[in-house]
Short mmCIF file of N, CA and C in Angstrom, two decimals:
data_model
loop_
_atom_site.label_atom_id
_atom_site.label_comp_id
_atom_site.label_asym_id
_atom_site.label_seq_id
_atom_site.Cartn_x
_atom_site.Cartn_y
_atom_site.Cartn_z
N MET B 1 14.11 -27.85 11.64
CA MET B 1 14.33 -27.38 10.00
C MET B 1 14.64 -28.02 8.84
N THR B 2 14.56 -28.57 8.02
CA THR B 2 15.82 -29.05 7.32
C THR B 2 16.54 -28.29 6.18
N ASP B 3 17.56 -28.47 5.83
CA ASP B 3 18.07 -27.21 5.11
C ASP B 3 17.43 -27.01 4.07
N GLN B 4 16.87 -27.84 3.18
CA GLN B 4 15.91 -27.49 2.06
C GLN B 4 14.71 -26.36 2.47
N GLY B 5 14.21 -26.74 3.79
CA GLY B 5 13.22 -25.98 4.23
C GLY B 5 13.59 -24.47 4.79
N VAL B 6 15.06 -24.30 5.03
CA VAL B 6 15.37 -23.21 5.10
C VAL B 6 15.79 -22.27 4.12
N TRP B 7 16.49 -23.10 2.53
CA TRP B 7 16.32 -22.79 1.61
C TRP B 7 15.35 -22.08 1.12
N VAL B 8 14.01 -22.71 0.95
CA VAL B 8 13.09 -22.23 0.30
C VAL B 8 12.59 -21.27 1.07
N ALA B 9 12.50 -21.07 2.50
CA ALA B 9 12.22 -20.06 3.03
C ALA B 9 13.04 -18.76 2.95
N ALA B 10 14.36 -18.77 2.58
CA ALA B 10 15.37 -17.69 2.18
C ALA B 10 14.70 -17.60 0.85
N GLN B 11 14.13 -18.12 -0.09
CA GLN B 11 14.12 -18.16 -1.41
C GLN B 11 12.58 -17.10 -1.74
N TYR B 12 11.90 -17.24 -0.75
CA TYR B 12 10.64 -16.17 -0.82
C TYR B 12 10.84 -15.52 0.48
N ALA B 13 12.10 -15.55 1.13
CA ALA B 13 11.76 -14.02 1.97
C ALA B 13 11.61 -12.48 1.22
N MET B 14 10.79 -11.99 2.21
CA MET B 14 10.54 -10.69 1.75
C MET B 14 11.43 -9.64 1.50
N PRO B 15 11.73 -9.20 0.32
CA PRO B 15 13.13 -8.10 0.09
C PRO B 15 12.65 -6.88 0.61
N SER B 16 13.53 -6.29 0.92
CA SER B 16 13.35 -4.99 1.81
C SER B 16 12.64 -3.70 1.07
N PRO B 17 12.33 -3.60 -0.02
CA PRO B 17 11.65 -2.38 -1.12
C PRO B 17 10.08 -3.08 -0.53
N VAL B 18 9.83 -4.50 -0.63
CA VAL B 18 8.22 -5.03 -0.14
C VAL B 18 8.07 -4.90 1.28
N ARG B 19 9.15 -5.05 2.33
CA ARG B 19 8.85 -4.62 3.66
C ARG B 19 8.30 -3.27 3.93
N THR B 20 9.13 -2.52 3.27
CA THR B 20 9.10 -0.91 3.18
C THR B 20 7.64 -0.52 2.96
N VAL B 21 7.29 -1.07 1.42
CA VAL B 21 5.60 -0.85 0.87
C VAL B 21 4.76 -1.33 2.20
N ARG B 22 5.00 -2.20 2.58
CA ARG B 22 4.06 -2.67 3.98
C ARG B 22 3.90 -1.75 4.85
N ILE B 23 5.14 -1.30 5.58
CA ILE B 23 5.02 -0.10 6.42
C ILE B 23 4.44 0.98 5.96
N LEU B 24 4.93 1.44 4.83
CA LEU B 24 4.45 2.81 4.18
C LEU B 24 2.66 2.09 3.99
N LEU B 25 2.42 1.52 3.46
CA LEU B 25 0.90 1.20 3.47
C LEU B 25 -0.04 1.72 5.07
N TYR B 26 0.53 1.18 5.59
CA TYR B 26 0.25 1.07 7.05
C TYR B 26 0.01 2.49 7.56
N VAL B 27 1.34 3.15 7.37
CA VAL B 27 1.40 4.55 7.28
C VAL B 27 -0.12 5.62 6.86
N ALA B 28 0.00 5.29 5.42
CA ALA B 28 -1.12 5.75 5.04
C ALA B 28 -2.48 5.42 5.14
N ALA B 29 -2.86 4.28 5.61
CA ALA B 29 -4.16 4.12 6.12
C ALA B 29 -4.27 4.85 7.74
N PHE B 30 -3.12 4.91 8.51
CA PHE B 30 -3.05 5.88 9.82
C PHE B 30 -3.71 7.30 9.44
N LEU B 31 -2.87 7.91 8.34
CA LEU B 31 -3.09 8.51 8.02
C LEU B 31 -4.45 9.19 7.33
N THR B 32 -4.83 8.44 6.63
CA THR B 32 -6.09 8.34 5.77
C THR B 32 -7.11 8.18 7.06
N PHE B 33 -7.12 7.60 7.63
CA PHE B 33 -8.23 7.13 8.82
C PHE B 33 -8.09 8.72 9.71
N MET B 34 -7.43 9.36 9.77
CA MET B 34 -7.12 10.50 10.79
C MET B 34 -7.52 11.84 9.79
N ALA B 35 -7.46 11.33 8.32
CA ALA B 35 -8.05 12.54 7.52
C ALA B 35 -9.90 12.34 7.86
N ALA B 36 -10.14 11.19 7.69
CA ALA B 36 -11.80 10.72 7.77
C ALA B 36 -12.04 11.32 9.09
N LEU B 37 -11.42 11.41 9.95
CA LEU B 37 -11.99 11.53 11.32
C LEU B 37 -12.12 13.42 11.63
N GLN B 38 -10.89 13.70 11.23
CA GLN B 38 -11.56 15.29 10.80
C GLN B 38 -12.54 15.77 9.98
N GLY B 39 -12.08 15.03 8.84
CA GLY B 39 -13.27 15.31 7.79
C GLY B 39 -14.98 14.98 8.42
N GLY B 40 -15.06 13.94 8.83
CA GLY B 40 -16.54 13.58 9.84
C GLY B 40 -16.57 14.96 10.62
N LEU B 41 -15.41 15.25 11.80
CA LEU B 41 -15.93 16.48 12.85
C LEU B 41 -16.07 17.78 12.10
N VAL B 42 -15.01 18.07 11.06
CA VAL B 42 -15.82 19.40 10.49
C VAL B 42 -17.13 18.91 10.18
N VAL B 43 -17.40 18.44 9.03
CA VAL B 43 -19.09 18.18 8.85
C VAL B 43 -20.01 18.10 9.95
N GLY B 44 -19.77 17.08 11.20
CA GLY B 44 -20.61 16.85 11.84
C GLY B 44 -21.42 15.89 11.58
N GLY B 45 -22.42 15.12 12.34
CA GLY B 45 -23.82 14.97 12.22
C GLY B 45 -23.62 13.70 11.75
N ALA B 46 -24.92 13.47 11.15
CA ALA B 46 -25.04 12.15 10.51
C ALA B 46 -24.10 12.44 9.24
N GLU B 47 -24.32 13.32 8.61
CA GLU B 47 -23.36 13.71 7.28
C GLU B 47 -22.10 13.68 7.14
N GLY B 48 -21.51 13.83 8.85
CA GLY B 48 -20.05 13.75 8.98
C GLY B 48 -19.77 12.43 9.18
N ALA B 49 -20.71 11.77 9.45
CA ALA B 49 -20.61 10.04 10.07
C ALA B 49 -20.06 9.39 8.74
N GLY B 50 -21.24 9.96 7.86
CA GLY B 50 -21.15 9.64 5.85
C GLY B 50 -19.77 9.67 5.63
N VAL B 51 -19.46 10.83 5.60
CA VAL B 51 -17.93 11.50 5.05
C VAL B 51 -16.70 10.78 6.01
N ALA B 52 -16.75 10.39 6.93
CA ALA B 52 -15.72 9.65 7.55
C ALA B 52 -15.92 8.10 6.96
N VAL B 53 -17.06 7.98 6.64
CA VAL B 53 -16.71 6.22 6.44
C VAL B 53 -16.52 6.10 5.09
N ALA B 54 -16.90 7.04 3.94
CA ALA B 54 -16.30 7.22 2.75
C ALA B 54 -14.77 7.43 2.71
N LEU B 55 -14.53 8.38 3.65
CA LEU B 55 -12.80 8.43 3.70
C LEU B 55 -12.13 7.48 4.00
N SER B 56 -12.82 6.49 4.78
CA SER B 56 -11.70 5.60 5.48
C SER B 56 -11.69 4.35 4.38
N LEU B 57 -12.46 4.11 3.41
CA LEU B 57 -12.53 3.15 2.26
C LEU B 57 -11.16 3.15 1.69
N PRO B 58 -10.35 4.20 1.74
CA PRO B 58 -8.83 4.02 1.08
C PRO B 58 -8.30 3.50 2.05
N ALA B 59 -8.17 4.26 3.54
CA ALA B 59 -7.29 3.66 4.68
C ALA B 59 -7.84 1.83 4.85
N VAL B 60 -9.15 1.59 4.53
CA VAL B 60 -9.24 -0.27 4.88
C VAL B 60 -8.54 -0.64 3.51
N ALA B 61 -8.46 -0.16 2.38
CA ALA B 61 -7.87 -0.88 1.09
C ALA B 61 -6.24 -0.72 1.33
N SER B 62 -5.93 -0.05 2.03
CA SER B 62 -4.07 0.02 2.31
C SER B 62 -3.80 -1.08 3.52
N LEU B 63 -4.75 -1.11 4.22
CA LEU B 63 -4.38 -2.43 5.47
C LEU B 63 -4.87 -3.61 4.59
N VAL B 64 -5.66 -3.78 3.73
CA VAL B 64 -5.98 -5.23 3.25
C VAL B 64 -5.03 -5.23 2.45
N ALA B 65 -4.51 -4.50 1.61
CA ALA B 65 -3.21 -4.67 0.65
C ALA B 65 -1.99 -4.93 1.37
N ALA B 66 -1.79 -4.47 2.41
CA ALA B 66 -0.49 -4.66 3.08
C ALA B 66 -0.70 -6.07 3.71
N TRP B 67 -1.42 -6.33 4.41
CA TRP B 67 -2.20 -7.98 4.96
C TRP B 67 -2.05 -8.80 3.96
N ALA B 68 -2.22 -8.46 2.75
CA ALA B 68 -2.17 -9.39 1.45
C ALA B 68 -0.72 -9.49 1.50
N ILE B 69 -0.09 -8.44 0.89
CA ILE B 69 1.90 -8.60 0.90
C ILE B 69 2.09 -9.60 1.60
N GLY B 70 1.84 -9.50 3.16
CA GLY B 70 2.15 -10.32 3.85
C GLY B 70 1.89 -12.01 4.15
N ARG B 71 0.73 -12.19 3.89
CA ARG B 71 0.31 -13.03 3.46
C ARG B 71 -0.03 -14.15 2.42
N ARG B 72 -0.27 -13.51 1.50
CA ARG B 72 -0.48 -14.08 -0.03
C ARG B 72 -0.07 -13.21 -1.40
N PRO B 73 1.17 -13.10 -1.20
CA PRO B 73 1.82 -12.05 -2.55
C PRO B 73 1.38 -13.07 -3.59
N ALA B 74 1.02 -11.87 -4.56
CA ALA B 74 0.72 -12.66 -6.02
C ALA B 74 0.39 -11.22 -6.78
N ARG B 75 0.96 -11.35 -8.23
CA ARG B 75 0.94 -10.90 -9.16
C ARG B 75 -0.05 -9.23 -9.11
N ARG B 76 -1.53 -9.76 -8.96
CA ARG B 76 -2.68 -9.38 -8.19
C ARG B 76 -2.72 -8.19 -7.15
N VAL B 77 -1.85 -8.52 -5.96
CA VAL B 77 -1.88 -7.86 -4.95
C VAL B 77 -0.86 -6.42 -5.56
N ARG B 78 0.21 -6.96 -5.72
CA ARG B 78 0.83 -5.95 -6.69
C ARG B 78 -0.07 -5.01 -7.38
N VAL B 79 -0.51 -5.22 -8.73
CA VAL B 79 -1.55 -4.51 -9.11
C VAL B 79 -2.31 -3.58 -8.58
N GLY B 80 -2.73 -4.38 -7.35
CA GLY B 80 -3.38 -3.93 -6.88
C GLY B 80 -3.39 -2.66 -5.93
N VAL B 81 -2.09 -2.60 -5.47
CA VAL B 81 -1.20 -1.69 -4.80
C VAL B 81 -1.08 -0.58 -5.67
N ILE B 82 -0.67 -0.86 -6.78
CA ILE B 82 -0.58 0.18 -7.85
C ILE B 82 -1.55 1.02 -8.32
N VAL B 83 -2.73 0.33 -8.48
CA VAL B 83 -4.16 0.99 -8.51
C VAL B 83 -4.71 1.77 -7.12
N LEU B 84 -4.28 1.15 -5.98
CA LEU B 84 -4.17 2.16 -5.19
C LEU B 84 -3.87 3.16 -4.84
N GLU B 85 -2.79 3.33 -5.30
CA GLU B 85 -1.99 4.17 -4.99
C GLU B 85 -1.89 5.24 -5.89
N VAL B 86 -2.52 4.96 -6.96
CA VAL B 86 -2.76 5.93 -8.33
C VAL B 86 -4.14 6.67 -8.27
N LEU B 87 -4.76 5.79 -7.33
CA LEU B 87 -5.90 6.47 -7.00
C LEU B 87 -5.66 7.53 -5.95
N TYR B 88 -4.62 7.50 -4.99
CA TYR B 88 -4.40 8.53 -3.65
C TYR B 88 -3.82 9.53 -4.63
N LEU B 89 -2.96 9.15 -5.52
CA LEU B 89 -2.60 10.20 -6.27
C LEU B 89 -3.80 11.46 -6.74
N PHE B 90 -4.47 10.77 -7.26
CA PHE B 90 -5.76 11.40 -8.16
C PHE B 90 -6.30 12.39 -6.81
N TRP B 91 -6.44 11.58 -5.41
CA TRP B 91 -6.91 12.22 -4.62
C TRP B 91 -6.42 13.65 -4.31
N GLN B 92 -4.84 13.35 -3.86
CA GLN B 92 -3.94 14.50 -3.93
C GLN B 92 -4.09 15.68 -4.88
N PHE B 93 -3.95 14.95 -6.18
CA PHE B 93 -4.15 16.30 -7.17
C PHE B 93 -5.29 17.08 -6.81
N GLY B 94 -6.47 16.50 -6.39
CA GLY B 94 -7.74 17.12 -6.11
C GLY B 94 -7.56 18.16 -5.23
N ARG B 95 -6.78 17.56 -3.90
CA ARG B 95 -6.57 18.60 -2.84
C ARG B 95 -5.30 20.03 -3.45
N ILE B 96 -4.57 19.45 -4.19
CA ILE B 96 -3.44 20.81 -4.69
C ILE B 96 -4.41 21.70 -5.54
N ALA B 97 -5.43 21.09 -6.66
CA ALA B 97 -6.21 21.74 -7.00
C ALA B 97 -7.67 22.66 -6.68
N ASP B 98 -7.51 22.30 -5.49
CA ASP B 98 -8.51 23.26 -4.34
C ASP B 98 -7.80 23.79 -3.43
N GLY B 99 -6.58 24.04 -3.82
CA GLY B 99 -5.67 25.10 -2.73
C GLY B 99 -4.90 24.58 -1.80
N ASP B 100 -4.84 23.39 -1.37
CA ASP B 100 -4.55 22.93 0.06
C ASP B 100 -3.09 22.19 -0.21
N PRO B 101 -2.25 23.25 0.51
CA PRO B 101 -0.99 23.31 0.46
C PRO B 101 -0.62 21.85 0.88
N LEU B 102 -1.28 21.06 1.92
CA LEU B 102 -0.57 19.51 2.07
C LEU B 102 -1.25 18.66 1.19
N GLY B 103 -1.92 18.94 -0.04
CA GLY B 103 -1.71 17.80 -0.86
C GLY B 103 -0.65 17.61 -1.45
N VAL B 104 0.50 18.72 -1.74
CA VAL B 104 2.12 18.63 -2.20
C VAL B 104 2.40 17.68 -1.28
N MET B 105 2.54 17.50 -0.08
CA MET B 105 2.92 16.76 0.38
C MET B 105 2.26 14.94 0.80
N GLY B 106 1.33 15.09 0.56
CA GLY B 106 0.36 13.91 0.19
C GLY B 106 0.59 13.10 -1.18
N VAL B 107 1.66 13.80 -1.68
CA VAL B 107 1.90 12.74 -3.31
C VAL B 107 2.94 12.21 -2.69
N ILE B 108 3.69 12.52 -1.78
CA ILE B 108 4.89 12.04 -1.60
C ILE B 108 4.65 10.32 -1.20
N LEU B 109 3.97 10.13 -0.40
CA LEU B 109 4.09 8.51 0.31
C LEU B 109 3.29 8.04 -1.01
N PRO B 110 2.40 8.34 -1.64
CA PRO B 110 2.22 7.38 -3.08
C PRO B 110 3.29 7.17 -4.10
N VAL B 111 3.98 8.18 -4.23
CA VAL B 111 4.86 8.29 -5.46
C VAL B 111 5.93 6.90 -4.50
N ALA B 112 6.53 7.50 -3.12
CA ALA B 112 7.27 6.56 -3.08
C ALA B 112 6.72 4.78 -3.03
N ILE B 113 5.90 4.62 -2.66
CA ILE B 113 4.94 3.58 -2.82
C ILE B 113 5.33 2.52 -4.35
N LEU B 114 4.92 3.57 -4.96
CA LEU B 114 4.69 3.07 -6.36
C LEU B 114 6.22 2.84 -6.83
N ILE B 115 6.96 3.84 -6.37
CA ILE B 115 8.61 3.53 -6.78
C ILE B 115 9.05 2.06 -5.96
N LEU B 116 8.99 2.13 -5.07
CA LEU B 116 9.14 0.68 -4.27
C LEU B 116 8.48 -0.72 -4.89
N VAL B 117 7.47 -0.64 -5.25
CA VAL B 117 6.51 -1.59 -5.60
C VAL B 117 6.86 -2.09 -6.83
N ASN B 118 7.86 -1.14 -7.58
CA ASN B 118 8.03 -1.52 -9.24
C ASN B 118 9.50 -1.60 -9.58
N ARG B 119 10.36 -1.60 -8.07
CA ARG B 119 11.52 -2.38 -8.18
C ARG B 119 11.68 -3.66 -8.68
N SER B 120 12.59 -3.75 -8.86
CA SER B 120 13.39 -4.98 -9.74
C SER B 120 12.83 -5.93 -8.39
N ALA B 121 13.35 -6.15 -7.55
CA ALA B 121 13.22 -7.28 -6.31
C ALA B 121 11.91 -7.33 -5.87
N ALA B 122 10.98 -6.27 -5.74
CA ALA B 122 9.36 -6.55 -5.75
C ALA B 122 8.71 -6.88 -6.62
N ARG B 123 8.84 -7.12 -8.20
CA ARG B 123 8.73 -7.33 -9.00
C ARG B 123 8.55 -8.97 -8.81
N GLN B 124 10.37 -9.35 -8.89
CA GLN B 124 10.36 -11.18 -9.02
C GLN B 124 9.89 -11.29 -7.72
N TYR B 125 9.80 -10.86 -6.44
CA TYR B 125 9.23 -11.28 -5.58
C TYR B 125 7.49 -11.53 -5.60
N PHE B 126 6.88 -10.79 -6.33
CA PHE B 126 5.47 -11.05 -6.24
C PHE B 126 5.15 -12.20 -7.54
N SER B 127 6.16 -12.10 -8.56
CA SER B 127 6.09 -13.12 -9.88
C SER B 127 6.28 -14.33 -9.21
N ARG B 128 7.78 -14.89 -8.27
CA ARG B 128 7.70 -15.79 -7.65
C ARG B 128 6.56 -16.27 -7.01
N ALA B 129 6.17 -15.52 -6.22
CA ALA B 129 5.14 -15.97 -5.21
C ALA B 129 4.04 -16.46 -5.93
N SER B 130 3.33 -15.68 -6.80
CA SER B 130 2.35 -15.93 -7.88
C SER B 130 2.59 -17.45 -8.59
N ARG B 131 3.72 -18.03 -8.94
CA ARG B 131 4.10 -18.96 -9.44
C ARG B 131 3.93 -19.91 -8.51
N ALA B 132 4.38 -19.49 -7.40
CA ALA B 132 5.05 -20.64 -6.13
C ALA B 132 3.57 -21.43 -5.38
N GLY B 133 2.47 -20.45 -5.64
CA GLY B 133 1.06 -20.62 -4.98
C GLY B 133 -0.09 -21.25 -6.07
#
């Protein structure tokens, strides 16, 4: 590999806030899949399967976002992560309104992701990647 190739790779290296966002998106996907499984089992039957599939959609979106951050980072990916996390916040606020005490804990993960994805290094990373590609 040439010196310039090493420089280019280092220039577009994923900063630690973005790496942390990817990890947290995978964690969010796992927890959401577990919530979907629980919801499906509680309801049971065909209706429970439908509930599980519906609740799995945000998990799939989290997996796609984590994949996209690693493969094709762009401003639209960052915006997609922000929109996804705002939707997660609405979901958790609904849980809180229903009296579910775990909803308060569920707010922590989306807030952490929103903070990290809006850090200067993350914004620059997504902007540079958009201009480079």
